[in-house]
Short mmCIF file of N, CA and C in Angstrom, two decimals:
data_model
loop_
_atom_site.label_atom_id
_atom_site.label_comp_id
_atom_site.label_asym_id
_atom_site.label_seq_id
_atom_site.Cartn_x
_atom_site.Cartn_y
_atom_site.Cartn_z
N MET J 1 0.82 -1.19 0.00
CA MET J 1 0.00 0.00 0.00
C MET J 1 0.87 1.26 0.00
N LYS J 2 1.97 1.21 0.79
CA LYS J 2 2.88 2.35 0.85
C LYS J 2 3.50 2.63 -0.52
N LYS J 3 3.89 1.56 -1.20
CA LYS J 3 4.51 1.72 -2.51
C LYS J 3 3.53 2.35 -3.50
N LEU J 4 2.29 1.93 -3.43
CA LEU J 4 1.27 2.47 -4.32
C LEU J 4 1.04 3.96 -4.06
N LEU J 5 1.02 4.35 -2.81
CA LEU J 5 0.83 5.75 -2.43
C LEU J 5 2.01 6.60 -2.91
N VAL J 6 3.23 6.12 -2.70
CA VAL J 6 4.42 6.84 -3.14
C VAL J 6 4.43 6.96 -4.67
N LEU J 7 4.07 5.92 -5.35
CA LEU J 7 4.02 5.94 -6.81
C LEU J 7 2.98 6.94 -7.31
N ALA J 8 1.83 6.99 -6.68
CA ALA J 8 0.78 7.93 -7.07
C ALA J 8 1.22 9.38 -6.85
N VAL J 9 1.88 9.66 -5.73
CA VAL J 9 2.36 11.01 -5.45
C VAL J 9 3.41 11.42 -6.47
N MET J 10 4.32 10.51 -6.80
CA MET J 10 5.34 10.82 -7.80
C MET J 10 4.72 11.09 -9.16
N ALA J 11 3.72 10.32 -9.54
CA ALA J 11 3.06 10.52 -10.83
C ALA J 11 2.37 11.87 -10.87
N LEU J 12 1.70 12.26 -9.81
CA LEU J 12 1.06 13.57 -9.75
C LEU J 12 2.08 14.70 -9.86
N PHE J 13 3.21 14.54 -9.22
CA PHE J 13 4.27 15.55 -9.28
C PHE J 13 4.78 15.72 -10.71
N VAL J 14 5.03 14.62 -11.38
CA VAL J 14 5.55 14.67 -12.75
C VAL J 14 4.51 15.29 -13.69
N ILE J 15 3.26 14.91 -13.55
CA ILE J 15 2.20 15.45 -14.40
C ILE J 15 2.02 16.94 -14.18
N SER J 16 2.04 17.38 -12.93
CA SER J 16 1.85 18.81 -12.66
C SER J 16 3.03 19.63 -13.17
N THR J 17 4.22 19.12 -13.07
CA THR J 17 5.39 19.83 -13.59
C THR J 17 5.30 19.95 -15.11
N TYR J 18 4.90 18.91 -15.78
CA TYR J 18 4.75 18.94 -17.24
C TYR J 18 3.67 19.93 -17.65
N ALA J 19 2.56 19.94 -16.94
CA ALA J 19 1.46 20.85 -17.26
C ALA J 19 1.87 22.31 -17.09
N GLU J 20 2.63 22.62 -16.06
CA GLU J 20 3.09 24.00 -15.84
C GLU J 20 4.01 24.45 -16.96
N ASP J 21 4.93 23.58 -17.38
CA ASP J 21 5.85 23.93 -18.46
C ASP J 21 5.10 24.18 -19.76
N LYS J 22 4.10 23.39 -20.03
CA LYS J 22 3.36 23.52 -21.27
C LYS J 22 2.55 24.81 -21.29
N LYS J 23 1.97 25.18 -20.18
CA LYS J 23 1.13 26.37 -20.10
C LYS J 23 1.93 27.65 -20.23
N LYS J 24 3.13 27.68 -19.71
CA LYS J 24 3.88 28.93 -19.61
C LYS J 24 4.96 29.07 -20.68
N LYS J 25 4.77 28.47 -21.83
CA LYS J 25 5.77 28.58 -22.88
C LYS J 25 5.80 30.02 -23.41
N VAL J 26 6.96 30.63 -23.34
CA VAL J 26 7.13 32.02 -23.77
C VAL J 26 7.94 32.03 -25.06
N SER J 27 7.42 32.73 -26.05
CA SER J 27 8.11 32.88 -27.33
C SER J 27 8.51 34.34 -27.52
N GLU J 28 9.41 34.54 -28.46
CA GLU J 28 9.89 35.89 -28.76
C GLU J 28 9.78 36.13 -30.26
N VAL J 29 9.31 37.31 -30.63
CA VAL J 29 9.21 37.67 -32.03
C VAL J 29 9.67 39.12 -32.19
N THR J 30 10.33 39.40 -33.30
CA THR J 30 10.78 40.76 -33.59
C THR J 30 10.05 41.26 -34.82
N TYR J 31 9.52 42.47 -34.70
CA TYR J 31 8.79 43.10 -35.80
C TYR J 31 9.53 44.34 -36.27
N LYS J 32 9.46 44.57 -37.57
CA LYS J 32 9.93 45.82 -38.17
C LYS J 32 8.74 46.77 -38.09
N VAL J 33 8.89 47.85 -37.31
CA VAL J 33 7.82 48.83 -37.13
C VAL J 33 8.38 50.19 -37.46
N GLU J 34 7.75 50.88 -38.38
CA GLU J 34 8.24 52.18 -38.83
C GLU J 34 7.80 53.27 -37.86
N MET J 35 8.78 53.79 -37.11
CA MET J 35 8.53 54.84 -36.12
C MET J 35 9.31 56.07 -36.54
N ASP J 36 8.66 57.24 -36.49
CA ASP J 36 9.30 58.47 -36.93
C ASP J 36 9.74 59.39 -35.81
N CYS J 37 9.23 59.19 -34.61
CA CYS J 37 9.57 60.11 -33.52
C CYS J 37 9.41 59.40 -32.17
N GLN J 38 9.79 60.11 -31.12
CA GLN J 38 9.69 59.55 -29.78
C GLN J 38 8.24 59.29 -29.39
N SER J 39 7.34 60.07 -29.93
CA SER J 39 5.92 59.87 -29.64
C SER J 39 5.43 58.52 -30.16
N CYS J 40 5.97 58.10 -31.29
CA CYS J 40 5.64 56.77 -31.82
C CYS J 40 6.10 55.69 -30.85
N VAL J 41 7.32 55.84 -30.35
CA VAL J 41 7.87 54.89 -29.38
C VAL J 41 7.00 54.86 -28.14
N ASN J 42 6.63 56.04 -27.64
CA ASN J 42 5.80 56.11 -26.44
C ASN J 42 4.45 55.44 -26.65
N LYS J 43 3.87 55.63 -27.81
CA LYS J 43 2.57 55.04 -28.12
C LYS J 43 2.65 53.51 -28.06
N ILE J 44 3.74 52.97 -28.58
CA ILE J 44 3.93 51.51 -28.57
C ILE J 44 4.18 51.02 -27.15
N THR J 45 5.10 51.68 -26.43
CA THR J 45 5.46 51.21 -25.09
C THR J 45 4.33 51.37 -24.08
N LYS J 46 3.40 52.24 -24.35
CA LYS J 46 2.28 52.43 -23.42
C LYS J 46 1.08 51.53 -23.73
N ASN J 47 1.04 50.93 -24.90
CA ASN J 47 -0.13 50.14 -25.28
C ASN J 47 0.14 48.64 -25.47
N ILE J 48 1.20 48.28 -26.15
CA ILE J 48 1.46 46.87 -26.47
C ILE J 48 1.65 46.01 -25.21
N PRO J 49 2.32 46.49 -24.16
CA PRO J 49 2.47 45.63 -22.97
C PRO J 49 1.14 45.23 -22.33
N PHE J 50 0.07 45.94 -22.62
CA PHE J 50 -1.22 45.62 -22.03
C PHE J 50 -2.03 44.64 -22.88
N GLU J 51 -1.48 44.22 -23.99
CA GLU J 51 -2.13 43.18 -24.78
C GLU J 51 -2.02 41.86 -24.02
N LYS J 52 -3.05 41.06 -24.11
CA LYS J 52 -3.10 39.79 -23.40
C LYS J 52 -1.92 38.90 -23.79
N GLY J 53 -1.19 38.40 -22.80
CA GLY J 53 -0.10 37.47 -23.03
C GLY J 53 1.27 38.08 -23.21
N VAL J 54 1.36 39.39 -23.36
CA VAL J 54 2.67 40.03 -23.56
C VAL J 54 3.41 40.07 -22.23
N LYS J 55 4.63 39.53 -22.22
CA LYS J 55 5.43 39.47 -21.01
C LYS J 55 6.53 40.54 -20.98
N ASP J 56 7.08 40.88 -22.14
CA ASP J 56 8.18 41.85 -22.19
C ASP J 56 8.18 42.50 -23.57
N LEU J 57 8.69 43.74 -23.59
CA LEU J 57 8.72 44.51 -24.83
C LEU J 57 10.01 45.31 -24.87
N ASN J 58 10.67 45.30 -26.03
CA ASN J 58 11.89 46.08 -26.22
C ASN J 58 11.76 46.83 -27.54
N VAL J 59 11.78 48.17 -27.46
CA VAL J 59 11.63 49.01 -28.65
C VAL J 59 12.99 49.60 -29.00
N ASP J 60 13.43 49.40 -30.24
CA ASP J 60 14.68 49.96 -30.74
C ASP J 60 14.33 50.98 -31.82
N PHE J 61 14.32 52.26 -31.43
CA PHE J 61 13.93 53.32 -32.36
C PHE J 61 14.90 53.42 -33.53
N GLU J 62 16.20 53.38 -33.25
CA GLU J 62 17.20 53.50 -34.32
C GLU J 62 17.13 52.33 -35.29
N GLY J 63 16.92 51.14 -34.78
CA GLY J 63 16.82 49.96 -35.64
C GLY J 63 15.43 49.75 -36.20
N GLN J 64 14.46 50.56 -35.74
CA GLN J 64 13.07 50.46 -36.20
C GLN J 64 12.49 49.07 -35.95
N THR J 65 12.83 48.47 -34.79
CA THR J 65 12.32 47.14 -34.46
C THR J 65 11.68 47.14 -33.08
N VAL J 66 10.76 46.21 -32.91
CA VAL J 66 10.12 45.98 -31.62
C VAL J 66 10.18 44.48 -31.37
N THR J 67 10.77 44.10 -30.23
CA THR J 67 10.85 42.70 -29.85
C THR J 67 9.85 42.45 -28.73
N VAL J 68 9.02 41.43 -28.93
CA VAL J 68 7.96 41.12 -27.97
C VAL J 68 8.14 39.69 -27.48
N LYS J 69 8.12 39.52 -26.15
CA LYS J 69 8.07 38.18 -25.56
C LYS J 69 6.63 37.98 -25.11
N TYR J 70 6.06 36.84 -25.49
CA TYR J 70 4.65 36.59 -25.21
C TYR J 70 4.41 35.12 -24.86
N ARG J 71 3.33 34.89 -24.13
CA ARG J 71 2.93 33.53 -23.79
C ARG J 71 2.10 32.96 -24.93
N GLU J 72 2.52 31.81 -25.42
CA GLU J 72 1.84 31.19 -26.55
C GLU J 72 0.42 30.74 -26.23
N ASP J 73 0.15 30.45 -24.96
CA ASP J 73 -1.20 30.02 -24.61
C ASP J 73 -2.17 31.19 -24.47
N LYS J 74 -1.65 32.42 -24.50
CA LYS J 74 -2.49 33.61 -24.34
C LYS J 74 -2.67 34.42 -25.63
N THR J 75 -1.66 34.42 -26.49
CA THR J 75 -1.73 35.21 -27.73
C THR J 75 -0.87 34.56 -28.80
N ASN J 76 -0.86 35.16 -29.98
CA ASN J 76 -0.05 34.64 -31.08
C ASN J 76 0.47 35.81 -31.92
N LYS J 77 1.27 35.51 -32.91
CA LYS J 77 1.89 36.55 -33.73
C LYS J 77 0.85 37.39 -34.48
N GLU J 78 -0.19 36.74 -34.96
CA GLU J 78 -1.22 37.47 -35.71
C GLU J 78 -1.95 38.48 -34.82
N SER J 79 -2.22 38.10 -33.59
CA SER J 79 -2.88 39.02 -32.65
C SER J 79 -2.00 40.21 -32.33
N LEU J 80 -0.70 39.97 -32.24
CA LEU J 80 0.22 41.07 -31.97
C LEU J 80 0.27 42.04 -33.15
N VAL J 81 0.26 41.52 -34.36
CA VAL J 81 0.25 42.38 -35.55
C VAL J 81 -1.02 43.23 -35.55
N LYS J 82 -2.15 42.63 -35.20
CA LYS J 82 -3.41 43.38 -35.13
C LYS J 82 -3.35 44.47 -34.06
N ALA J 83 -2.65 44.20 -32.96
CA ALA J 83 -2.50 45.21 -31.91
C ALA J 83 -1.71 46.41 -32.43
N PHE J 84 -0.68 46.16 -33.22
CA PHE J 84 0.07 47.26 -33.83
C PHE J 84 -0.81 48.02 -34.83
N GLU J 85 -1.62 47.29 -35.57
CA GLU J 85 -2.50 47.93 -36.55
C GLU J 85 -3.53 48.83 -35.87
N LYS J 86 -4.00 48.43 -34.68
CA LYS J 86 -4.93 49.28 -33.93
C LYS J 86 -4.28 50.61 -33.57
N LEU J 87 -2.97 50.60 -33.40
CA LEU J 87 -2.22 51.82 -33.08
C LEU J 87 -1.76 52.54 -34.35
N GLU J 88 -2.18 52.05 -35.50
CA GLU J 88 -1.85 52.62 -36.81
C GLU J 88 -0.37 52.46 -37.18
N PHE J 89 0.20 51.33 -36.81
CA PHE J 89 1.56 50.98 -37.20
C PHE J 89 1.51 49.70 -38.02
N LYS J 90 2.35 49.63 -39.03
CA LYS J 90 2.48 48.41 -39.81
C LYS J 90 3.63 47.60 -39.21
N ALA J 91 3.33 46.38 -38.80
CA ALA J 91 4.34 45.52 -38.19
C ALA J 91 4.58 44.31 -39.09
N GLU J 92 5.83 44.12 -39.46
CA GLU J 92 6.22 42.97 -40.28
C GLU J 92 7.23 42.16 -39.49
N GLU J 93 7.01 40.85 -39.42
CA GLU J 93 7.93 39.99 -38.68
C GLU J 93 9.30 39.99 -39.35
N VAL J 94 10.33 40.14 -38.55
CA VAL J 94 11.70 40.13 -39.05
C VAL J 94 12.22 38.70 -38.96
N LYS J 95 12.57 38.16 -40.10
CA LYS J 95 13.16 36.82 -40.15
C LYS J 95 14.67 36.96 -39.91
N GLU J 96 15.31 35.87 -39.59
CA GLU J 96 16.75 35.87 -39.35
C GLU J 96 17.49 36.41 -40.57
N GLY J 97 18.28 37.46 -40.39
CA GLY J 97 19.06 38.04 -41.47
C GLY J 97 18.31 39.03 -42.33
N ASP J 98 17.03 39.28 -42.04
CA ASP J 98 16.22 40.22 -42.82
C ASP J 98 16.55 41.64 -42.38
N CYS J 99 16.72 42.53 -43.34
CA CYS J 99 17.03 43.92 -43.01
C CYS J 99 16.36 44.83 -44.03
N THR J 100 15.16 45.33 -43.69
CA THR J 100 14.44 46.21 -44.60
C THR J 100 14.17 47.53 -43.91
N THR J 101 14.26 48.60 -44.66
CA THR J 101 13.94 49.91 -44.11
C THR J 101 13.06 50.66 -45.09
N LYS J 102 11.89 51.05 -44.61
CA LYS J 102 10.97 51.85 -45.41
C LYS J 102 10.44 52.96 -44.52
N LYS J 103 10.15 54.06 -45.12
CA LYS J 103 9.59 55.19 -44.37
C LYS J 103 8.07 55.11 -44.46
N ALA J 104 7.40 55.28 -43.34
CA ALA J 104 5.93 55.28 -43.32
C ALA J 104 5.45 56.60 -42.75
N LYS J 105 4.14 56.77 -42.77
CA LYS J 105 3.59 58.00 -42.21
C LYS J 105 3.80 58.02 -40.70
N CYS J 106 4.01 59.18 -40.18
CA CYS J 106 4.21 59.36 -38.75
C CYS J 106 2.86 59.31 -38.06
N CYS J 107 2.88 59.19 -36.75
CA CYS J 107 1.65 59.15 -35.97
C CYS J 107 1.00 60.52 -35.88
N GLY J 108 1.70 61.56 -36.33
CA GLY J 108 1.13 62.90 -36.35
C GLY J 108 1.42 63.72 -35.11
N ALA J 109 2.16 63.17 -34.16
CA ALA J 109 2.42 63.88 -32.91
C ALA J 109 3.68 64.74 -32.97
N CYS J 110 4.45 64.64 -34.04
CA CYS J 110 5.70 65.41 -34.09
C CYS J 110 5.56 66.69 -34.89
#
């Protein structure tokens, strides 16, 4: 009986650990976002972190990129692009080695 109880407790521990790891998988994606001024940066940093599932945000004004860490069980890349579109920014995922620069319209605050 003792062996059965110990085995059951160990199985529950392993299952719960696996479930926690699966739920909290965090991914990172970098987007090319055309920003013309500090107001554009502020608009992004004040809004995108409040999107569901976003864990961290890094905005590089000079490089015109935004790196987002997000929980896969809460959001996805398409939802993040839509969040940028709501703020009137075009966000394109940057693939490894991709380097594009285009000028877009400013947010109008400068």
